Amino acid sequence: MVPNGHAPQADLKKIDVSRLKVTLSSDLKPIPSFESMLFGKYTTDHMLIMDFDPERGWSTPEIKPYGPLSLDPASSCFQYCPNVFEGTKAYLGPDGKPRLFRPNMNLARLASSVERIALPPFDADALLILIKRLIMIDQRWIPSLPGYSLYIRPTIIGTRVGLGVTESNYALLYVILSPSGPYFPPSRSILKRRNWVRLLASSSTSAVRAWPGGTGSYKLGLNYSPCFAPQREAESKGYSQILWVLPVDTDKGKDWKVCEAGNMNVMCAIRRDDGGVDILTPVLDGIILPGVTRDSILKLIAEHNKGLPLRGLSSELQIQARETEIYMSDILRWSNEGRLIEMFGTGTAAIIAGIWKVGWEDDDIVVTPEMEDVLKDSEEDTNGLGKIGKALYDRLLEIQEGRVDHEWSVVIE
Amino acid sequence: MVPNGHAPQADLKKIDVSRLKVTLSSDLKPIPSFESMLFGKYTTDHMLIMDFDPERGWSTPEIKPYGPLSLDPASSCFQYCPNVFEGTKAYLGPDGKPRLFRPNMNLARLASSVERIALPPFDADALLILIKRLIMIDQRWIPSLPGYSLYIRPTIIGTRVGLGVTESNYALLYVILSPSGPYFPPSRSILKRRNWVRLLASSSTSAVRAWPGGTGSYKLGLNYSPCFAPQREAESKGYSQILWVLPVDTDKGKDWKVCEAGNMNVMCAIRRDDGGVDILTPVLDGIILPGVTRDSILKLIAEHNKGLPLRGLSSELQIQARETEIYMSDILRWSNEGRLIEMFGTGTAAIIAGIWKVGWEDDDIVVTPEMEDVLKDSEEDTNGLGKIGKALYDRLLEIQEGRVDHEWSVVIE
């Protein structure tokens, strides 16, 4: 603190981990059954919390029993929504130790979201230490079932009190935990025997998720609620989610640029004439979210080509991952040519989810799997994926769940 | 309540005014001085509050002492921001009675915002009755100074608890009040002797407020925080606010469509060759907010032409109001030709605020008033307005403050 009462600029980010205050709950909740663990439904016994004020910076961090927040009705978080969040997961390894998956990527994105929405900055390294402490305290909540995990939700909200339209120089940072099963539970599956996802794309401009100069590439709470009404509409038509597209003028006329599915990035597997497969995904153009799972899959495909073949795929199979602009006319053409052999959504919550149809212009664009086994009923849950998606899913999960050593998996000691 | 525990669909909107519960504060706050009444800084003694749950609908409304909200950290309002608000004002008439200005327009817009963001519907008529009750209870807070008023902030936030990305079927509706002076207080004026506003427009696409298919035409909290960082940048350059523009391709090449100033609609007064004046304002294209003040000014100009001349203007002066597309190239050309004689922002908070410069491409587009008196130092506060803007401002205020009879002014008995 300097004489005028303001913390020096360089110290604004500081979070003093050494002063962490821990108050344990005296009334631990029962762990719900795996079957009832719908994504994000339950929260654990404790939460991490601290607040920022412009004079003293971040307060002493505290881990305390999960409980309500008390906030002035004129707080910025209610009025103008400077609210950001992240989603990452903790897994229980075969050694019984919890681990995180590439947490620094999520924290870097959180810092970028904070800057975009003019919230106070924070020390990401300190926050990671505190998140690890919270997870150790609530580690009995990490589900041990494959595909299940403890979802971690760091949240920062603006708490400036006042109706003037200006940045929030007060904030509350908290982290809550939720034991979670598959994002698309079997009961929500449209095709009963397979957990595939149907997306609905719309050529209407009545709702567009993000645009150049908008906030689509940041993890802001405000990107999500405008999608609720379109999402409800899509569900009423039998689709699981919206595939967001952006109308554009191209050299060849009007078209729709494929963006993302709102909480999943999307990837298309296209059979090439030379027998190889292109995995195409929209380029990071400032409109879509730079997903951690998206990035991981692109790197896993690169590893496959460097001699670390994905289990279940021939090492001879040439898979080429490319970030590129994808238009609805492309998807339609690939489908018509029978070359759209797989399509999947990727995200921390959804992991990798197979997509089998995309509603478009009152019709469905169909993914045409080449491999018959995909549509066979088997005991094994394939998460609605084809051969390539399943190979990527298996590899990702074995890293995330600590069944193999990998630098992406960060063990919490 | 029907047997299955769900309220019938038709009753979902219902708010039972007859069961209003009033708990008066036993600890009334002192009224702050007029000088300290910055916009939205203070709140009054009481608030109106009720909540919605999908089984019983809206709860019994309650007026109670102003105080904090207690909410689960996983509430939708923090995570996904389905939060809407309105802004309207109460004035004290010469008869000592409070009055509202066109409150039904604000409540209709609130209903439209609620629908867009998939919050539960509400009965606007019932809400208006309750707002009137709240104002009567806190009527000592209505400032009696001209240009001052009691700002009313109805707010509805999503309170569904859970991290699944889906519409909030729980909500909290509350109304808070704030005694407020001018939105641009003299101390924030750039030109010390005049309270004119400088706007900054940017041809960069690094930040764009709204887009076709976005939410710009709804009063959602989430439209505001993405403007905070650009606003800070504009202020660091000496501007008061951003003039939001949208890059477009026109017949004549690349241009920038003028939208709004974030919390003001904008109007340009253009001298025509025939001696008349065009008041041009961007058309309601789904991108800009349909402002109540904007609508009122358009109607006041129509009245002027129908034989209800605006005081301070000759009844011979032909003023033509037109809603049209305005591009930055237009504003630049009008300024260069010396025909941009006035420009002002309109909004409930800002009322009518004179604009004297628009920063554009490292230069300033200058408004060139024809009437010398505008720039003279006078005792009278002109809110930085030229002759036309001032005539509209005076007329609007005399209606709002109940100094003349007008159907727009709704007396609270």
Tab-separated table of N, CA, C and O in Angstrom, chain B residues 340-403:
chain	number	residue	atom	x	y	z
B	340	LEU	N	-23.530	20.526	-40.978
B	340	LEU	CA	-23.779	19.796	-39.730
B	340	LEU	C	-23.873	20.815	-38.604
B	340	LEU	O	-22.893	21.121	-37.924
B	341	ILE	N	-25.072	21.376	-38.417
B	341	ILE	CA	-25.194	22.524	-37.506
B	341	ILE	C	-25.413	22.117	-36.052
B	341	ILE	O	-25.120	22.878	-35.151
B	342	GLU	N	-25.937	20.905	-35.830
B	342	GLU	CA	-26.062	20.414	-34.473
B	342	GLU	C	-25.963	18.900	-34.487
B	342	GLU	O	-26.240	18.254	-35.506
B	343	MET	N	-25.615	18.369	-33.341
B	343	MET	CA	-25.616	16.919	-33.181
B	343	MET	C	-25.895	16.680	-31.707
B	343	MET	O	-25.406	17.422	-30.846
B	344	PHE	N	-26.736	15.715	-31.422
B	344	PHE	CA	-26.977	15.438	-30.006
B	344	PHE	C	-27.283	13.971	-29.756
B	344	PHE	O	-27.696	13.240	-30.648
B	345	GLY	N	-27.014	13.584	-28.521
B	345	GLY	CA	-27.330	12.240	-28.067
B	345	GLY	C	-28.613	12.284	-27.262
B	345	GLY	O	-28.887	13.270	-26.569
B	346	THR	N	-29.414	11.232	-27.346
B	346	THR	CA	-30.680	11.198	-26.610
B	346	THR	C	-30.795	9.897	-25.835
B	346	THR	O	-30.407	8.838	-26.316
B	347	GLY	N	-31.304	9.997	-24.627
B	347	GLY	CA	-31.481	8.802	-23.815
B	347	GLY	C	-32.111	9.186	-22.486
B	347	GLY	O	-32.053	10.350	-22.094
B	348	THR	N	-32.690	8.221	-21.816
B	348	THR	CA	-33.331	8.521	-20.540
B	348	THR	C	-32.326	9.094	-19.552
B	348	THR	O	-32.594	10.085	-18.872
B	349	ALA	N	-31.148	8.497	-19.473
B	349	ALA	CA	-30.142	8.974	-18.526
B	349	ALA	C	-29.580	10.323	-18.975
B	349	ALA	O	-29.495	11.271	-18.203
B	350	ALA	N	-29.200	10.429	-20.252
B	350	ALA	CA	-28.527	11.633	-20.751
B	350	ALA	C	-29.513	12.742	-21.140
B	350	ALA	O	-29.109	13.879	-21.366
B	351	ILE	N	-30.787	12.438	-21.235
B	351	ILE	CA	-31.832	13.338	-21.739
B	351	ILE	C	-31.444	13.741	-23.176
B	351	ILE	O	-31.502	12.904	-24.068
B	352	ILE	N	-31.031	14.998	-23.407
B	352	ILE	CA	-30.508	15.364	-24.715
B	352	ILE	C	-29.162	16.042	-24.447
B	352	ILE	O	-29.099	17.021	-23.695
B	353	ALA	N	-28.124	15.530	-24.997
B	353	ALA	CA	-26.785	16.048	-24.715
B	353	ALA	C	-26.122	16.494	-26.008
B	353	ALA	O	-26.053	15.728	-26.979
B	354	GLY	N	-25.672	17.727	-26.040
B	354	GLY	CA	-25.031	18.269	-27.238
B	354	GLY	C	-23.692	17.618	-27.518
B	354	GLY	O	-22.904	17.366	-26.610
B	355	ILE	N	-23.461	17.337	-28.784
B	355	ILE	CA	-22.191	16.724	-29.218
B	355	ILE	C	-21.489	17.772	-30.087
B	355	ILE	O	-22.124	18.370	-30.961
B	356	TRP	N	-20.211	18.007	-29.836
B	356	TRP	CA	-19.550	19.050	-30.641
B	356	TRP	C	-18.423	18.536	-31.509
B	356	TRP	O	-18.025	19.184	-32.459
B	357	LYS	N	-17.966	17.335	-31.214
B	357	LYS	CA	-16.910	16.775	-32.051
B	357	LYS	C	-17.051	15.259	-32.085
B	357	LYS	O	-17.460	14.642	-31.110
B	358	VAL	N	-16.687	14.675	-33.223
B	358	VAL	CA	-16.632	13.220	-33.337
B	358	VAL	C	-15.239	12.842	-33.824
B	358	VAL	O	-14.852	13.180	-34.952
B	359	GLY	N	-14.486	12.188	-32.960
B	359	GLY	CA	-13.155	11.745	-33.353
B	359	GLY	C	-13.257	10.657	-34.408
B	359	GLY	O	-14.050	9.728	-34.273
B	360	TRP	N	-12.475	10.805	-35.478
B	360	TRP	CA	-12.569	9.852	-36.583
B	360	TRP	C	-11.249	9.843	-37.366
B	360	TRP	O	-10.810	10.896	-37.806
B	361	GLU	N	-10.649	8.698	-37.462
B	361	GLU	CA	-9.414	8.547	-38.247
B	361	GLU	C	-8.368	9.590	-37.843
B	361	GLU	O	-7.837	10.317	-38.675
B	362	ASP	N	-8.074	9.639	-36.539
B	362	ASP	CA	-7.053	10.533	-35.984
B	362	ASP	C	-7.353	12.015	-36.177
B	362	ASP	O	-6.439	12.852	-36.144
B	363	ASP	N	-8.597	12.333	-36.421
B	363	ASP	CA	-8.966	13.738	-36.571
B	363	ASP	C	-10.327	13.929	-35.882
B	363	ASP	O	-10.918	12.973	-35.414
B	364	ASP	N	-10.795	15.164	-35.831
B	364	ASP	CA	-12.111	15.410	-35.266
B	364	ASP	C	-13.040	15.976	-36.329
B	364	ASP	O	-12.695	16.945	-37.009
B	365	ILE	N	-14.199	15.350	-36.463
B	365	ILE	CA	-15.253	15.925	-37.297
B	365	ILE	C	-15.973	16.934	-36.415
B	365	ILE	O	-16.406	16.606	-35.311
B	366	VAL	N	-16.084	18.179	-36.910
B	366	VAL	CA	-16.562	19.254	-36.054
B	366	VAL	C	-17.990	19.630	-36.424
B	366	VAL	O	-18.334	19.742	-37.596
B	367	VAL	N	-18.807	19.802	-35.399
B	367	VAL	CA	-20.144	20.342	-35.595
B	367	VAL	C	-19.995	21.862	-35.666
B	367	VAL	O	-19.288	22.463	-34.866
B	368	THR	N	-20.628	22.475	-36.677
B	368	THR	CA	-20.439	23.915	-36.886
B	368	THR	C	-21.741	24.652	-36.667
B	368	THR	O	-22.528	24.833	-37.584
B	369	PRO	N	-21.972	25.087	-35.422
B	369	PRO	CA	-23.229	25.756	-35.112
B	369	PRO	C	-23.342	27.054	-35.893
B	369	PRO	O	-22.361	27.762	-36.092
B	370	GLU	N	-24.557	27.336	-36.349
B	370	GLU	CA	-24.775	28.573	-37.090
B	370	GLU	C	-25.070	29.720	-36.146
B	370	GLU	O	-24.868	30.874	-36.464
B	371	MET	N	-25.590	29.355	-34.982
B	371	MET	CA	-26.080	30.416	-34.101
B	371	MET	C	-24.998	30.756	-33.096
B	371	MET	O	-24.583	29.935	-32.300
B	372	GLU	N	-24.568	31.985	-33.155
B	372	GLU	CA	-23.443	32.422	-32.345
B	372	GLU	C	-23.695	32.242	-30.850
B	372	GLU	O	-22.792	31.935	-30.091
B	373	ASP	N	-24.949	32.431	-30.471
B	373	ASP	CA	-25.251	32.409	-29.045
B	373	ASP	C	-24.922	31.074	-28.395
B	373	ASP	O	-24.736	30.986	-27.193
B	374	VAL	N	-24.844	30.043	-29.203
B	374	VAL	CA	-24.568	28.725	-28.637
B	374	VAL	C	-23.239	28.707	-27.898
B	374	VAL	O	-23.091	28.091	-26.853
B	375	LEU	N	-22.266	29.384	-28.481
B	375	LEU	CA	-20.941	29.325	-27.876
B	375	LEU	C	-20.701	30.437	-26.851
B	375	LEU	O	-19.652	30.483	-26.225
B	376	LYS	N	-21.644	31.327	-26.715
B	376	LYS	CA	-21.496	32.391	-25.716
B	376	LYS	C	-21.699	31.814	-24.323
B	376	LYS	O	-22.495	30.910	-24.109
B	377	ASP	N	-20.961	32.378	-23.397
B	377	ASP	CA	-21.147	31.973	-22.016
B	377	ASP	C	-22.416	32.634	-21.501
B	377	ASP	O	-22.555	33.837	-21.546
B	378	SER	N	-23.338	31.840	-21.067
B	378	SER	CA	-24.547	32.452	-20.517
B	378	SER	C	-24.827	31.836	-19.161
B	378	SER	O	-24.258	30.808	-18.791
B	379	GLU	N	-25.701	32.436	-18.432
B	379	GLU	CA	-26.049	31.919	-17.116
B	379	GLU	C	-26.838	30.618	-17.258
B	379	GLU	O	-26.716	29.710	-16.476
B	380	GLU	N	-27.644	30.601	-18.300
B	380	GLU	CA	-28.525	29.464	-18.464
B	380	GLU	C	-27.746	28.212	-18.892
B	380	GLU	O	-26.897	28.273	-19.776
B	381	ASP	N	-28.056	27.105	-18.260
B	381	ASP	CA	-27.417	25.856	-18.658
B	381	ASP	C	-28.105	25.329	-19.904
B	381	ASP	O	-29.284	25.021	-19.903
B	382	THR	N	-27.366	25.221	-20.984
B	382	THR	CA	-27.980	24.746	-22.227
B	382	THR	C	-27.691	23.281	-22.478
B	382	THR	O	-27.983	22.767	-23.547
B	383	ASN	N	-27.076	22.620	-21.496
B	383	ASN	CA	-26.744	21.193	-21.642
B	383	ASN	C	-25.914	20.956	-22.901
B	383	ASN	O	-25.972	19.897	-23.498
B	384	GLY	N	-25.158	21.996	-23.269
B	384	GLY	CA	-24.293	21.859	-24.431
B	384	GLY	C	-25.021	21.797	-25.746
B	384	GLY	O	-24.495	21.282	-26.735
B	385	LEU	N	-26.228	22.338	-25.772
B	385	LEU	CA	-27.061	22.170	-26.959
B	385	LEU	C	-27.113	23.422	-27.819
B	385	LEU	O	-26.976	24.539	-27.322
B	386	GLY	N	-27.341	23.222	-29.115
B	386	GLY	CA	-27.634	24.315	-30.020
B	386	GLY	C	-29.115	24.667	-29.919
B	386	GLY	O	-29.846	24.133	-29.079
B	387	LYS	N	-29.538	25.566	-30.817
B	387	LYS	CA	-30.897	26.098	-30.698
B	387	LYS	C	-31.984	25.031	-30.840
B	387	LYS	O	-32.960	25.022	-30.096
B	388	ILE	N	-31.800	24.140	-31.794
B	388	ILE	CA	-32.829	23.120	-32.014
B	388	ILE	C	-32.826	22.105	-30.872
B	388	ILE	O	-33.872	21.775	-30.302
B	389	GLY	N	-31.649	21.642	-30.526
B	389	GLY	CA	-31.532	20.683	-29.425
B	389	GLY	C	-32.089	21.268	-28.139
B	389	GLY	O	-32.811	20.597	-27.388
B	390	LYS	N	-31.786	22.558	-27.905
B	390	LYS	CA	-32.254	23.208	-26.684
B	390	LYS	C	-33.780	23.338	-26.684
B	390	LYS	O	-34.427	23.128	-25.644
B	391	ALA	N	-34.357	23.656	-27.830
B	391	ALA	CA	-35.817	23.778	-27.915
B	391	ALA	C	-36.476	22.425	-27.625
B	391	ALA	O	-37.495	22.343	-26.929
B	392	LEU	N	-35.878	21.364	-28.145
B	392	LEU	CA	-36.410	20.018	-27.892
B	392	LEU	C	-36.233	19.626	-26.424
B	392	LEU	O	-37.137	19.061	-25.799
B	393	TYR	N	-35.072	19.956	-25.889
B	393	TYR	CA	-34.773	19.661	-24.483
B	393	TYR	C	-35.775	20.370	-23.563
B	393	TYR	O	-36.341	19.766	-22.651
B	394	ASP	N	-36.008	21.664	-23.825
B	394	ASP	CA	-36.934	22.430	-22.989
B	394	ASP	C	-38.344	21.850	-23.049
B	394	ASP	O	-39.021	21.732	-22.030
B	395	ARG	N	-38.757	21.499	-24.258
B	395	ARG	CA	-40.096	20.952	-24.436
B	395	ARG	C	-40.218	19.596	-23.724
B	395	ARG	O	-41.187	19.336	-23.018
B	396	LEU	N	-39.208	18.756	-23.902
B	396	LEU	CA	-39.223	17.441	-23.275
B	396	LEU	C	-39.288	17.580	-21.752
B	396	LEU	O	-40.098	16.932	-21.087
B	397	LEU	N	-38.448	18.458	-21.212
B	397	LEU	CA	-38.399	18.603	-19.759
B	397	LEU	C	-39.687	19.176	-19.194
B	397	LEU	O	-40.104	18.797	-18.102
B	398	GLU	N	-40.309	20.118	-19.915
B	398	GLU	CA	-41.544	20.685	-19.358
B	398	GLU	C	-42.664	19.638	-19.348
B	398	GLU	O	-43.511	19.649	-18.469
B	399	ILE	N	-42.608	18.705	-20.281
B	399	ILE	CA	-43.574	17.599	-20.244
B	399	ILE	C	-43.219	16.633	-19.122
B	399	ILE	O	-44.047	16.267	-18.296
B	400	GLN	N	-41.945	16.252	-19.076
B	400	GLN	CA	-41.511	15.271	-18.066
B	400	GLN	C	-41.744	15.794	-16.650
B	400	GLN	O	-42.157	15.053	-15.763
B	401	GLU	N	-41.454	17.068	-16.462
B	401	GLU	CA	-41.546	17.636	-15.112
B	401	GLU	C	-42.963	18.132	-14.794
B	401	GLU	O	-43.197	18.747	-13.753
B	402	GLY	N	-43.896	17.900	-15.717
B	402	GLY	CA	-45.302	18.193	-15.447
B	402	GLY	C	-45.630	19.675	-15.438
B	402	GLY	O	-46.630	20.083	-14.857
B	403	ARG	N	-44.801	20.491	-16.111
B	403	ARG	CA	-45.094	21.920	-16.151
B	403	ARG	C	-46.128	22.238	-17.218
B	403	ARG	O	-46.643	23.352	-17.261
